[in-house]
Short mmCIF file of C-alpha atoms in Angstrom, two decimals:
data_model
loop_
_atom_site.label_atom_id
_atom_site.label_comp_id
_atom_site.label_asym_id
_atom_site.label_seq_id
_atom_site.Cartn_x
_atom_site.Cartn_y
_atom_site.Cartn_z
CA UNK A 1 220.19 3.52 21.97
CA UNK A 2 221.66 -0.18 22.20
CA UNK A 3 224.95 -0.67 20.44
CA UNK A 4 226.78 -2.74 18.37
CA UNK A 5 230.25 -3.54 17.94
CA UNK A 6 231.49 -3.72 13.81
CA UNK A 7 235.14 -4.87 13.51
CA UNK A 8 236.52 -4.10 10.58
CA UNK A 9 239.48 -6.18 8.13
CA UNK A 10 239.17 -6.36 4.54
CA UNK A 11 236.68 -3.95 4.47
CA UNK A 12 237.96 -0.75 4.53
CA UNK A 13 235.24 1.79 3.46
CA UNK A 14 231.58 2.80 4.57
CA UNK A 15 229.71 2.66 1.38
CA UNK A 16 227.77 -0.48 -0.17
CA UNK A 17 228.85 -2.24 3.00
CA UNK A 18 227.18 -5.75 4.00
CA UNK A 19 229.15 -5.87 7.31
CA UNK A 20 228.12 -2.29 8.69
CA UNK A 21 224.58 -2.78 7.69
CA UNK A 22 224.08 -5.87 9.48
CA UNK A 23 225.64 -4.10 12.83
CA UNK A 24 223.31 -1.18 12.34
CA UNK A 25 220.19 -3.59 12.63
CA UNK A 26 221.49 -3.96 16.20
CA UNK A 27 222.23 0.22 17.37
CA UNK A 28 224.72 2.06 16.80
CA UNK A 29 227.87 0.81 15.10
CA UNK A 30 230.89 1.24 17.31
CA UNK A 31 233.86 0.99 14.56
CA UNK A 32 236.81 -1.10 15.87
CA UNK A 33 239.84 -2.20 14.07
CA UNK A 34 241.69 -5.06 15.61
CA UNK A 35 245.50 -5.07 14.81
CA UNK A 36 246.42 -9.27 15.60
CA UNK A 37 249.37 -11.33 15.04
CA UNK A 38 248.19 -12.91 11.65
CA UNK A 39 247.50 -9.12 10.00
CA UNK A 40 250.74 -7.84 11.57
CA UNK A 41 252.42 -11.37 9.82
CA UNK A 42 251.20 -10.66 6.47
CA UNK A 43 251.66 -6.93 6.52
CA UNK A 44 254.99 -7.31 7.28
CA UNK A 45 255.95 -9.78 4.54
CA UNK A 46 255.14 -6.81 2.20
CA UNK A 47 255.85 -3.28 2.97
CA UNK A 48 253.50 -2.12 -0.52
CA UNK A 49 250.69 -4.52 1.31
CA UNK A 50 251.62 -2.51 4.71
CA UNK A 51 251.50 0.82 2.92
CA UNK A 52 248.06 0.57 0.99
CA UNK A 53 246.90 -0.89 4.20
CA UNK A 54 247.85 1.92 6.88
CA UNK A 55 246.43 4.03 3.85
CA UNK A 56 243.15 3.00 3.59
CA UNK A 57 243.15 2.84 7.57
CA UNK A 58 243.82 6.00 8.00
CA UNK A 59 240.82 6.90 5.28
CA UNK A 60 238.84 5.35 7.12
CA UNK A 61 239.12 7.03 10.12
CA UNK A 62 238.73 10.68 8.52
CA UNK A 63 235.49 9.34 6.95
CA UNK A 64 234.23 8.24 10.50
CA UNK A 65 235.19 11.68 12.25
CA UNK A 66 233.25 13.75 9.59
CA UNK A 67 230.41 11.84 11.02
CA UNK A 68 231.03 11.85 14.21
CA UNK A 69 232.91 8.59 15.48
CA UNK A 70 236.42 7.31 14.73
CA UNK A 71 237.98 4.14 15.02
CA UNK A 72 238.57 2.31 18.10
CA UNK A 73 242.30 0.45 17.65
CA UNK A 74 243.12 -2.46 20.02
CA UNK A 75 246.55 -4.53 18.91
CA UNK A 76 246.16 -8.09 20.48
CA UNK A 77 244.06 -11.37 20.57
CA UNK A 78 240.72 -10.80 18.91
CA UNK A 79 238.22 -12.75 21.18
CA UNK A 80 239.56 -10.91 24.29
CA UNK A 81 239.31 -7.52 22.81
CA UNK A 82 235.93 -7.77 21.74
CA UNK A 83 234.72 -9.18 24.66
CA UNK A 84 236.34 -6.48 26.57
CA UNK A 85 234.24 -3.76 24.22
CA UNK A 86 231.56 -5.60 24.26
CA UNK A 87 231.14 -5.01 28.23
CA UNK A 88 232.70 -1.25 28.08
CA UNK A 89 230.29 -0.06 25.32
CA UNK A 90 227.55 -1.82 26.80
CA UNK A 91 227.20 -3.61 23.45
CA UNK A 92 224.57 -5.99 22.54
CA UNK A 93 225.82 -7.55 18.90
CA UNK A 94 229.53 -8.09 17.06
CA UNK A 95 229.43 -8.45 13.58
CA UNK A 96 232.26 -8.35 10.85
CA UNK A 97 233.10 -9.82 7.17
CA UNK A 98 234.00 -13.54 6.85
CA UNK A 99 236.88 -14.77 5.95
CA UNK A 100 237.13 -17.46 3.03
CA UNK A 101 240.31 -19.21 3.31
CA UNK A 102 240.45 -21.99 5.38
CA UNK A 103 242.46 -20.66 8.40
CA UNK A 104 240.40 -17.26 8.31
CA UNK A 105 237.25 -18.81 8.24
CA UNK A 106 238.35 -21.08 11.10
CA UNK A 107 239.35 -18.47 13.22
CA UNK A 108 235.53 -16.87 12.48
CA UNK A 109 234.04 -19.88 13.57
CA UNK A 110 236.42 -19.89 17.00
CA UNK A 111 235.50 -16.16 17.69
CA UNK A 112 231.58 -16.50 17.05
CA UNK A 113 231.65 -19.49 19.70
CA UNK A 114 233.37 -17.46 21.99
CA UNK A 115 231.65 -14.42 21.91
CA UNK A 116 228.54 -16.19 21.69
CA UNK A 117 229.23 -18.65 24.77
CA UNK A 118 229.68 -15.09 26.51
CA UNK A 119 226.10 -14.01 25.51
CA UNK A 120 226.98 -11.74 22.69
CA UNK A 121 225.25 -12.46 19.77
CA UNK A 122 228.03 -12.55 16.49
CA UNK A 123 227.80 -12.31 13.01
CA UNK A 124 230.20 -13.15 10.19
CA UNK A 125 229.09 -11.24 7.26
CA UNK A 126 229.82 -11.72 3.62
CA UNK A 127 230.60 -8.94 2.17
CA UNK A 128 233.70 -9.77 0.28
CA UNK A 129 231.82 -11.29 -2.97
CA UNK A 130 229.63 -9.61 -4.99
CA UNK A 131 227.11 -12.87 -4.74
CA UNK A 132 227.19 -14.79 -1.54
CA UNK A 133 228.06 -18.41 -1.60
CA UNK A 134 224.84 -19.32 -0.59
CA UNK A 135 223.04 -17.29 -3.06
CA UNK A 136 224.66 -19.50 -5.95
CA UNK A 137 224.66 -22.48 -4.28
CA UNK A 138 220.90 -21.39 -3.74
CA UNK A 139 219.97 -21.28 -6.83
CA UNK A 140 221.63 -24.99 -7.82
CA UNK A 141 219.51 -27.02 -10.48
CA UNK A 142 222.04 -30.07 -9.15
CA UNK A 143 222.16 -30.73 -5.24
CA UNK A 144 225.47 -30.29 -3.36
CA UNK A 145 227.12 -26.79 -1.86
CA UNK A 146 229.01 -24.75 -4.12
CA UNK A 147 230.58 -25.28 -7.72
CA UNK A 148 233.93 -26.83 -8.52
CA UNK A 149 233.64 -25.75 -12.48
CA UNK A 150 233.43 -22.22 -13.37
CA UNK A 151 231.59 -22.44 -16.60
CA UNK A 152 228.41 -23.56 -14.66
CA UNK A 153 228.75 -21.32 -11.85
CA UNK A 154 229.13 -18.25 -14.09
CA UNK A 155 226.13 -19.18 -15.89
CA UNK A 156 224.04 -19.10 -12.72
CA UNK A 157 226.51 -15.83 -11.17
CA UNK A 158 225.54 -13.34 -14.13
CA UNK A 159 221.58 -14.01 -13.35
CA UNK A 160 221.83 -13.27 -10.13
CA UNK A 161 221.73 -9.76 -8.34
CA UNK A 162 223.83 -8.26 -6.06
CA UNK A 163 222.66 -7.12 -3.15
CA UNK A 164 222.54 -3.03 -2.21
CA UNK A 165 223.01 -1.86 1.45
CA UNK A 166 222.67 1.50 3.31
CA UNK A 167 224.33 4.30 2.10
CA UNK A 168 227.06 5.58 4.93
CA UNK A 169 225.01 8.51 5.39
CA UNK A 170 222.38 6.52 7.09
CA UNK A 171 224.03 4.77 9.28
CA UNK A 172 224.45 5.80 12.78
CA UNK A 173 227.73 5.53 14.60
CA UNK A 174 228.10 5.45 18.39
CA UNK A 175 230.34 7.88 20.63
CA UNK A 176 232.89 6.47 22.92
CA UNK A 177 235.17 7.20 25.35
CA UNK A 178 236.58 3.95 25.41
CA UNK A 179 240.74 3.30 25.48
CA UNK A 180 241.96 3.70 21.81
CA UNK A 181 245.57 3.02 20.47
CA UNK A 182 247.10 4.90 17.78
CA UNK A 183 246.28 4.45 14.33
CA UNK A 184 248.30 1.88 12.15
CA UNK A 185 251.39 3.11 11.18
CA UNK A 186 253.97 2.04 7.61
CA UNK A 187 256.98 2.31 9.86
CA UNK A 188 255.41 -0.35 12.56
CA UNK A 189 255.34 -3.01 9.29
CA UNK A 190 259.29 -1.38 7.45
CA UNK A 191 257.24 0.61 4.77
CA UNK A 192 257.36 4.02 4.48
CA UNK A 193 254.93 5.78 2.26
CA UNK A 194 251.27 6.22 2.75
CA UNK A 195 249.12 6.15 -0.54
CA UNK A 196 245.67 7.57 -1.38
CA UNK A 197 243.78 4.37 -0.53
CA UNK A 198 240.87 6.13 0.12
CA UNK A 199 237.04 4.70 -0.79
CA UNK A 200 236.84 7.99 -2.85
CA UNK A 201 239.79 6.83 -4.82
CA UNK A 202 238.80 3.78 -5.23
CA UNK A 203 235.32 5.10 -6.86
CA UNK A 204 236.92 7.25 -8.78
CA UNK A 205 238.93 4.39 -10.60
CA UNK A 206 236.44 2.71 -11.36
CA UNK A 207 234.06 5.46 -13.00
CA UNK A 208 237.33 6.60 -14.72
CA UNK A 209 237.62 2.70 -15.92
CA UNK A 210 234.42 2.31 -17.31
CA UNK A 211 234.38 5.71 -19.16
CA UNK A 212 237.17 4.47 -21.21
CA UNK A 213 239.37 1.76 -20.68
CA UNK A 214 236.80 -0.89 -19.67
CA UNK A 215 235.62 -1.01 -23.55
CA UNK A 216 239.23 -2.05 -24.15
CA UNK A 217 239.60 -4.31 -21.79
CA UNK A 218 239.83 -7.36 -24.07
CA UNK A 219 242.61 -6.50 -25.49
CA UNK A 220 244.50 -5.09 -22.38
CA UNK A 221 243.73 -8.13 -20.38
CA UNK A 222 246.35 -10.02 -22.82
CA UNK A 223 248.37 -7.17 -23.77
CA UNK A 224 250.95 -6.78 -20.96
CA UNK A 225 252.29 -2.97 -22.63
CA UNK A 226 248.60 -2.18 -22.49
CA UNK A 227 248.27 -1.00 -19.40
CA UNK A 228 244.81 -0.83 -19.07
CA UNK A 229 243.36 -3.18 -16.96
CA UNK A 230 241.41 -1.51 -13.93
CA UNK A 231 244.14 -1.54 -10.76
CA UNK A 232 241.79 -2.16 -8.28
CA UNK A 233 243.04 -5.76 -7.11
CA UNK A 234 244.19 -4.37 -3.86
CA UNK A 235 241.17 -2.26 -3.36
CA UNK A 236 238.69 -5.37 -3.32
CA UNK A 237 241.72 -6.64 -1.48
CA UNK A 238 241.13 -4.43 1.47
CA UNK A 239 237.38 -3.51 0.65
CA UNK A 240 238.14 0.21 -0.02
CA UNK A 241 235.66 -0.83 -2.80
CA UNK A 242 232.92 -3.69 -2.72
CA UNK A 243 232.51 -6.03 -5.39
CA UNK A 244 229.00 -5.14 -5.45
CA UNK A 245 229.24 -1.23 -6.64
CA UNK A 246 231.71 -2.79 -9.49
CA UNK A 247 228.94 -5.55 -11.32
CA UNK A 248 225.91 -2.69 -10.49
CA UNK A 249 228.08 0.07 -12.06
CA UNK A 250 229.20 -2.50 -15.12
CA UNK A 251 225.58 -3.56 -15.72
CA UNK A 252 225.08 0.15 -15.54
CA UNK A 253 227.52 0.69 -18.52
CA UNK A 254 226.53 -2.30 -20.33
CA UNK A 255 223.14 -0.62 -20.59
CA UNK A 256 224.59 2.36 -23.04
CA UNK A 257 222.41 1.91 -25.98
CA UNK A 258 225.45 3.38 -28.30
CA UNK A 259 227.90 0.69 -27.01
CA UNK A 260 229.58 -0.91 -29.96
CA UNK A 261 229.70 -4.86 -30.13
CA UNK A 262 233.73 -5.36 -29.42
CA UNK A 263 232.83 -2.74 -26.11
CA UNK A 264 229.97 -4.38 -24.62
CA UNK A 265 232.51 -8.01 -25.19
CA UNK A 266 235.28 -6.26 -23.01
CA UNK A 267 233.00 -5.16 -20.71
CA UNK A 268 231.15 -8.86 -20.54
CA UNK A 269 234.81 -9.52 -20.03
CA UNK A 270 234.95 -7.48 -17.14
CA UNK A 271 232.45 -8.70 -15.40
CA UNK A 272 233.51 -12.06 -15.85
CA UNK A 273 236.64 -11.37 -14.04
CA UNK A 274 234.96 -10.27 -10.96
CA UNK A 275 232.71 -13.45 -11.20
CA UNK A 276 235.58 -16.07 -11.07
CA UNK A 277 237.00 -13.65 -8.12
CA UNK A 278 233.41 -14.97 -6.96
CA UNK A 279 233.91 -18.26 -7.70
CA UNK A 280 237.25 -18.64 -5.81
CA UNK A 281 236.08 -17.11 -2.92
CA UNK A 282 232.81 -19.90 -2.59
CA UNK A 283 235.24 -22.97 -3.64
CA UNK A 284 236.97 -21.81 -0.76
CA UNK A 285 234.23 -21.16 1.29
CA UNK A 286 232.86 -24.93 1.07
CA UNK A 287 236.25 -26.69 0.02
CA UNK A 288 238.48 -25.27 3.38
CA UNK A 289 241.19 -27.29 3.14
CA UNK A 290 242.27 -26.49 -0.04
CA UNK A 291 244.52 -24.06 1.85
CA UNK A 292 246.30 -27.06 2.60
CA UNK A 293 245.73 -29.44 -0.05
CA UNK A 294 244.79 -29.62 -3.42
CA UNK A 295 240.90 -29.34 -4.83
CA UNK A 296 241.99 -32.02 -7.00
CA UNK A 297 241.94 -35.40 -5.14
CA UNK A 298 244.27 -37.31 -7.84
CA UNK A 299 246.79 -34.58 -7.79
CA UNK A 300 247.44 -34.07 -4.30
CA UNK A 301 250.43 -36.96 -4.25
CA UNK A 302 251.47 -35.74 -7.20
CA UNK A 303 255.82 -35.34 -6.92
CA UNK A 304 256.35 -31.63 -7.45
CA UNK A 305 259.68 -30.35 -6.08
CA UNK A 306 259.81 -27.80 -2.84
CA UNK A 307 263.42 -26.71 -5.28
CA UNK A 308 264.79 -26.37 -8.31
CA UNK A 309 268.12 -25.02 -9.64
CA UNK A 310 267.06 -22.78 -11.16
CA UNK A 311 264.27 -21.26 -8.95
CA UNK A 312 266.32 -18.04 -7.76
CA UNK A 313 266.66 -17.58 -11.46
CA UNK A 314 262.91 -17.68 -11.46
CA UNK A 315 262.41 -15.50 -8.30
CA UNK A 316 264.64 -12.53 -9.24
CA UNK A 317 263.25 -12.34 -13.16
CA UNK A 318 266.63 -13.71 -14.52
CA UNK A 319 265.07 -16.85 -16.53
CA UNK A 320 265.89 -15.74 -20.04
CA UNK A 321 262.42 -15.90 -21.00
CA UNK A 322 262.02 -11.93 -21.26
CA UNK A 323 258.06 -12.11 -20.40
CA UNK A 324 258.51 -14.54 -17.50
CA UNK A 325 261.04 -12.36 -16.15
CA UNK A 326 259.06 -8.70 -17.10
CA UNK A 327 256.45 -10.12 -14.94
CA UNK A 328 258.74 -10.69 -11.70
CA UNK A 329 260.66 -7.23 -12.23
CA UNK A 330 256.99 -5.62 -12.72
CA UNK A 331 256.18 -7.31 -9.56
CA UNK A 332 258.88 -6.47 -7.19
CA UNK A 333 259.07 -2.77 -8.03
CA UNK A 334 255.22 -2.11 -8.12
CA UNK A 335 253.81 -4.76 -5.86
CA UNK A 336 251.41 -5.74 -9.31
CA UNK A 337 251.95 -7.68 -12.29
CA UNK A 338 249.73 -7.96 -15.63
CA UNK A 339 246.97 -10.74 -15.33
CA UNK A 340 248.16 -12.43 -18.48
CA UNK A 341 252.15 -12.46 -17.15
CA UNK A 342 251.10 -13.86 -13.66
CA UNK A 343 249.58 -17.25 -15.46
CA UNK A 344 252.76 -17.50 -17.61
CA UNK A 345 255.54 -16.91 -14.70
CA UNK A 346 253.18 -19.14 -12.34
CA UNK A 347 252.82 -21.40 -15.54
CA UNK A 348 256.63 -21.38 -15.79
CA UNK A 349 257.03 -22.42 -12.43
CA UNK A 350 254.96 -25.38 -11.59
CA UNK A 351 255.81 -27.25 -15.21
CA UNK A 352 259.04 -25.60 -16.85
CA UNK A 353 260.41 -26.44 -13.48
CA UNK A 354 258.03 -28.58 -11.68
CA UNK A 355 258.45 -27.04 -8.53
CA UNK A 356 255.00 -26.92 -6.35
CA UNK A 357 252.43 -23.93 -6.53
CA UNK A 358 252.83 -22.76 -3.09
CA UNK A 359 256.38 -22.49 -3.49
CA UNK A 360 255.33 -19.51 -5.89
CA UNK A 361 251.99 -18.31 -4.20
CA UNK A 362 254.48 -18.09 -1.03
CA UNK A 363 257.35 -16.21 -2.83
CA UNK A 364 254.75 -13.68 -4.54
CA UNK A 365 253.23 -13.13 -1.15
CA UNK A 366 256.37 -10.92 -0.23
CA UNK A 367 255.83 -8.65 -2.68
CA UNK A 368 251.65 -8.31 -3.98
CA UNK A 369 250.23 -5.33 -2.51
CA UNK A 370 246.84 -7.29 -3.19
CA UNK A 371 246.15 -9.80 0.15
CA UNK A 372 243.41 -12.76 -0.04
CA UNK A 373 244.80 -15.93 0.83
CA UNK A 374 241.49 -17.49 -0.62
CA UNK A 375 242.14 -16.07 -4.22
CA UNK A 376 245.50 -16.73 -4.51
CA UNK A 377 245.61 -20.50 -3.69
CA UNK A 378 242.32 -20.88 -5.97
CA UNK A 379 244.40 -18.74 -8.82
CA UNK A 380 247.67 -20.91 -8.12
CA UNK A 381 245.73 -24.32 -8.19
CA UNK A 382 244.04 -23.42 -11.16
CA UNK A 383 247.42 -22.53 -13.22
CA UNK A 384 249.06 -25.73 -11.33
CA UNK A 385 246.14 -27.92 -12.87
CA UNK A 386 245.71 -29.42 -8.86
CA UNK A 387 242.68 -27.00 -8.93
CA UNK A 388 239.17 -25.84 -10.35
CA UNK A 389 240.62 -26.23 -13.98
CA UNK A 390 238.90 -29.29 -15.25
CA UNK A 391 241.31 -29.75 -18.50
CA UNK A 392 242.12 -32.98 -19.50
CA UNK A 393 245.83 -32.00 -18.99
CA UNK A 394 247.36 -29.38 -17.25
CA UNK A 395 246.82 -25.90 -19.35
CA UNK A 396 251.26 -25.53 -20.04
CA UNK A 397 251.99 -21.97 -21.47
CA UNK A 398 254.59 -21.68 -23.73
CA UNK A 399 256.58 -18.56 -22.92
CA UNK A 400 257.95 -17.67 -25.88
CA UNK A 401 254.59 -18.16 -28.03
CA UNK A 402 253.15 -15.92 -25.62
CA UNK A 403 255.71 -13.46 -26.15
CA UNK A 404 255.67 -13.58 -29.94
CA UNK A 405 251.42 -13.23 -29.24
CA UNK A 406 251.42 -10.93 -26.69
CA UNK A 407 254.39 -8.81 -26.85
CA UNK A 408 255.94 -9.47 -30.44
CA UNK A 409 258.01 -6.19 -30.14
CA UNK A 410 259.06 -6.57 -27.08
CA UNK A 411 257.25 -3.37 -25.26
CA UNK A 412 256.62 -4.69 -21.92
CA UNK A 413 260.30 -6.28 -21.92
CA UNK A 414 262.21 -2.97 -22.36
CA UNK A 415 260.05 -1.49 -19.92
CA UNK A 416 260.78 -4.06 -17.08
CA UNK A 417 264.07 -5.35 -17.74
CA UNK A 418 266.84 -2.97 -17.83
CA UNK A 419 269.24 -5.20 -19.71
CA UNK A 420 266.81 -5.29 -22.82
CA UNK A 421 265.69 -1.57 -23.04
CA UNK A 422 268.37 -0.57 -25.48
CA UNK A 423 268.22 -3.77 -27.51
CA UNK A 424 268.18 -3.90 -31.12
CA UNK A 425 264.93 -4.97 -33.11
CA UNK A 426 262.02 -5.79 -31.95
CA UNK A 427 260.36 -9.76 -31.30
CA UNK A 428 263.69 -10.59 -29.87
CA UNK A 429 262.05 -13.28 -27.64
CA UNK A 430 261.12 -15.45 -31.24
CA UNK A 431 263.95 -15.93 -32.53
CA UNK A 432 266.36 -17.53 -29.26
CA UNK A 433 267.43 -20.42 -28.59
CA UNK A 434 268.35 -22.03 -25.00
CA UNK A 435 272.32 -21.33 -26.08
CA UNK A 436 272.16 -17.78 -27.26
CA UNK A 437 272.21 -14.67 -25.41
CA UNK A 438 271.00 -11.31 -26.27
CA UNK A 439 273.53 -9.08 -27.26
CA UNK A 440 273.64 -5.70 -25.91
CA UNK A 441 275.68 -2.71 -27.29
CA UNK A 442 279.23 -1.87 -26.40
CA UNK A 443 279.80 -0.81 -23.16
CA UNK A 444 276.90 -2.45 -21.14
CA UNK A 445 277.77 -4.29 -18.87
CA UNK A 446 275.19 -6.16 -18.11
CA UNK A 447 274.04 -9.47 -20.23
CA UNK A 448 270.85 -10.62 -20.28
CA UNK A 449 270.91 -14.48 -19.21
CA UNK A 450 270.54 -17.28 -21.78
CA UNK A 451 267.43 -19.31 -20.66
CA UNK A 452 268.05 -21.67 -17.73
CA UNK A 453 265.77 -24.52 -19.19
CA UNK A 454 264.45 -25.61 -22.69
CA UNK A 455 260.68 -24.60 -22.73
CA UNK A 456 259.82 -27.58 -24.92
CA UNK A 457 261.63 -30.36 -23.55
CA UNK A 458 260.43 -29.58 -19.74
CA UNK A 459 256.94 -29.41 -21.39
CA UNK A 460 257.41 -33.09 -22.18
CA UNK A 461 259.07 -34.24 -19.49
CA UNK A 462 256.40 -32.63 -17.20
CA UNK A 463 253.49 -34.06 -19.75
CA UNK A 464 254.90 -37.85 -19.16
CA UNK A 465 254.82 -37.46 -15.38
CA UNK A 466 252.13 -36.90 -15.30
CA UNK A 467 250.35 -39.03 -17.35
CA UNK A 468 252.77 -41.93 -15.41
CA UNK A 469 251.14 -40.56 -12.11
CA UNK A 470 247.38 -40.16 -13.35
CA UNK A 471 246.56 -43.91 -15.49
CA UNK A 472 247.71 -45.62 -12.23
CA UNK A 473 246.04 -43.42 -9.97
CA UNK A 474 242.82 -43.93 -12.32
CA UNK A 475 243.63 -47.68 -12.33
CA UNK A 476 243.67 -47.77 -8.06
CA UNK A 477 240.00 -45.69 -8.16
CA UNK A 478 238.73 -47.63 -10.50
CA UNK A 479 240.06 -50.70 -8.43
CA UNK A 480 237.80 -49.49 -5.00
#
């Protein structure tokens, strides 16, 4: 039987699974997971990344050695090793999921050319997205590739379906005796503990998120106490879970016939999350060098600062805006933070103190346990208004109007900063002032910090720099 080689990344599971499918067209799928300097770079930056990681790895494997196989680890240059395999497994075919960010999908392009030039066919896969690029792009009523705009994108994204592949079951896996390394291990990256990142875990989050949660999910998308959203970032992260299973088993729950109105809305809403994860990972697919520079051709002279006085303020969750700083805290002691915190702190950044987005993207890179370059620089342009966020003017959150919205009594607060979880009364973000601090009771001895800038006077001074930069730039286009 002729084999194939399938190298797995951010793709961690067996079900639903564009990748393995394609390999199994070609024999038997030998499993290899290729440990190179990039991964071993960004697992280290954050040992909760590391951890979920080695998990998931190590879920892996058991799945493959109930059927038969395991996973062939090689630490090193990825071109070498699989041309190595390729010759000691007598394979025929490499296959494995793209990449979308511009350095990733690079590095695809350098491998298929060099395992190709060797006489191997290669394939780079997309499994990551629950529609391919192409597929949108595909179905286009405009020419060009891809969509810069979300709202017509999504409009085309929600017609579409995604694709269904061979259940794990019926795939065949080949047997090997070829040289193997050990397993991935937390202590190789300075983490320590191994969670259940297991495909089965992932599944079972999401059925247990669409039996109840899910049809609340409008509310707990802007409700940081609410902690209800569905956790499974770092799962599509690592592909414990595809995007695919999530829309099918959403359309599946959309179809309930006893669905009330506000339910089938949050779980519209839902699905609408995983299509602008969609949409960031095509604009990155056909814009590359947005990895580098911004989508946004006006912005990308634009004089944000690498610094700021206050940005360790901002980095350790000591701004004096209690939901900016909730956010970090959240962050650095779960490796998560609430989707409607991360716009405000990110918000905070690039206009209370004008300090540029991948300042931020590179400081909250330490800590996420989530890992896709592509979405976070799509995510980061699009709150820094250099991105896919067409506005007129930048979108400029106001952090204590989202408090006094979002968290009037000051739930998620207490819960994240220490400092505040014995404080008196509740809406205590509303009522300060960029002079006062919050008074704790006698004998703490901690205070928490008055805030380091005024909201509504960086607002404006941000607002007239950038209207000083845009007319002219306008003016010189128009000039051409």
């Amino acid at each position: 039987m002729p084999v194939a080689v399938y190298r797995f990344a951010r793709d961690l599971r067996l079900d639903d699974h564009a990748g393995l499918s394609a390999a199994a067209s070609h024999g038997d799928v030998l499993p290899v997971l290729i440990i190179d300097r990039d991964l071993e770079k960004r697992l280290r930056s954050s040992t909760r990344r590391a951890a979920f990681y080695c998990g998931a790895v190590a879920a892996l494997d058991g799945a493959l050695r109930e059927r038969g196989s395991a996973l062939v680890v090689r630490r090193g240059e990825p071109a070498g090793i699989l041309g190595s395999l390729v010759r000691e497994a007598g394979a025929s075919a490499v296959a494995w999921s793209a990449s979308y960010d511009g350095a990733g999908a690079a590095d695809d392009a350098e491998l298929q050319a060099a395992l190709e030039e060797s006489g191997t066919r290669a394939t780079a896969v997309h499994d990551s997205p629950a529609i391919p690029p192409e597929e949108s792009t595909a179905a286009r009523s405009s020419g060009g590739e891809g969509y810069k705009a979300f709202a017509p994108y999504y409009e085309v994204w929600r017609e579409l379906e995604p694709g269904s592949y061979e259940a794990p079951l019926l795939l065949s896996f080949a047997r090997s005796d070829v040289p193997n390394e050990p397993l991935p291990q937390p202590k190789e990256f300075g983490s320590a503990d191994v969670p259940d990142a297991s495909s089965a875990r992932a599944r079972e989050k999401l059925d247990a998120f669409l039996r109840g949660p899910a049809l609340q999910y409008s509310i707990a998308l802007n409700v940081p106490a609410d902690d209800r959203t569905s956790h499974l970032s770092a799962d599509l992260t690592f592909g414990t879970i595809a995007a695919r299973t999530i829309v099918r088993e959403t359309r599946r729950r959309l179809d309930d016939p006893f669905l009330l109105s506000e339910e089938r809305a949050s779980l519209r809403l839902f699905q609408r999350s995983i299509a602008m994860r969609d949409f960031f990972l095509q604009l990155a697919w056909y814009n590359p060098r947005t990895s580098d520079e911004t989508l946004q051709e006006k912005m990308r002279e634009f004089p944000f600062a690498d610094s700021h006085p206050q940005l360790e303020a901002w980095r350790e969750g000591r701004t004096g805006y209690p939901i900016v700083d909730a956010g970090v805290r959240q962050l650095h002691a779960t490796g998560w933070m609430h989707p409607r915190v991360r716009a405000i702190a990110a918000s905070f950044l690039c206009f209370d103190l004008n300090v540029d987005w991948r300042v931020g993207m590179a400081e909250w890179e330490r800590y996420l346990s989530e890992d896709d370059p592509a979405l976070a620089v799509g995510n980061w342009q699009w709150i820094a208004g250099v991105g896919a966020d067409l506005a007129a003017y930048p979108r400029i959150y106001n952090p204590r109007k989202q408090e006094r919205r979002f968290d009037p009594a000051g739930l998620y607060a207490r819960r994240w900063i220490a400092e505040l979880a014995h404080a008196p009364g509740g809406g205590f973000g509303a009522v300060r002032s960029a002079t006062a601090q919050i008074q704790l009771p006698l004998g703490d001895a901690q205070e928490y910090p008055r805030p380091v800038v005024d909201h509504d006077r960086a607002a404006r001074d941000f607002l007239k720099r950038y209207q000083e930069f845009v007319t002219p730039a306008a003016g010189r286009r128009s000039n051409r």
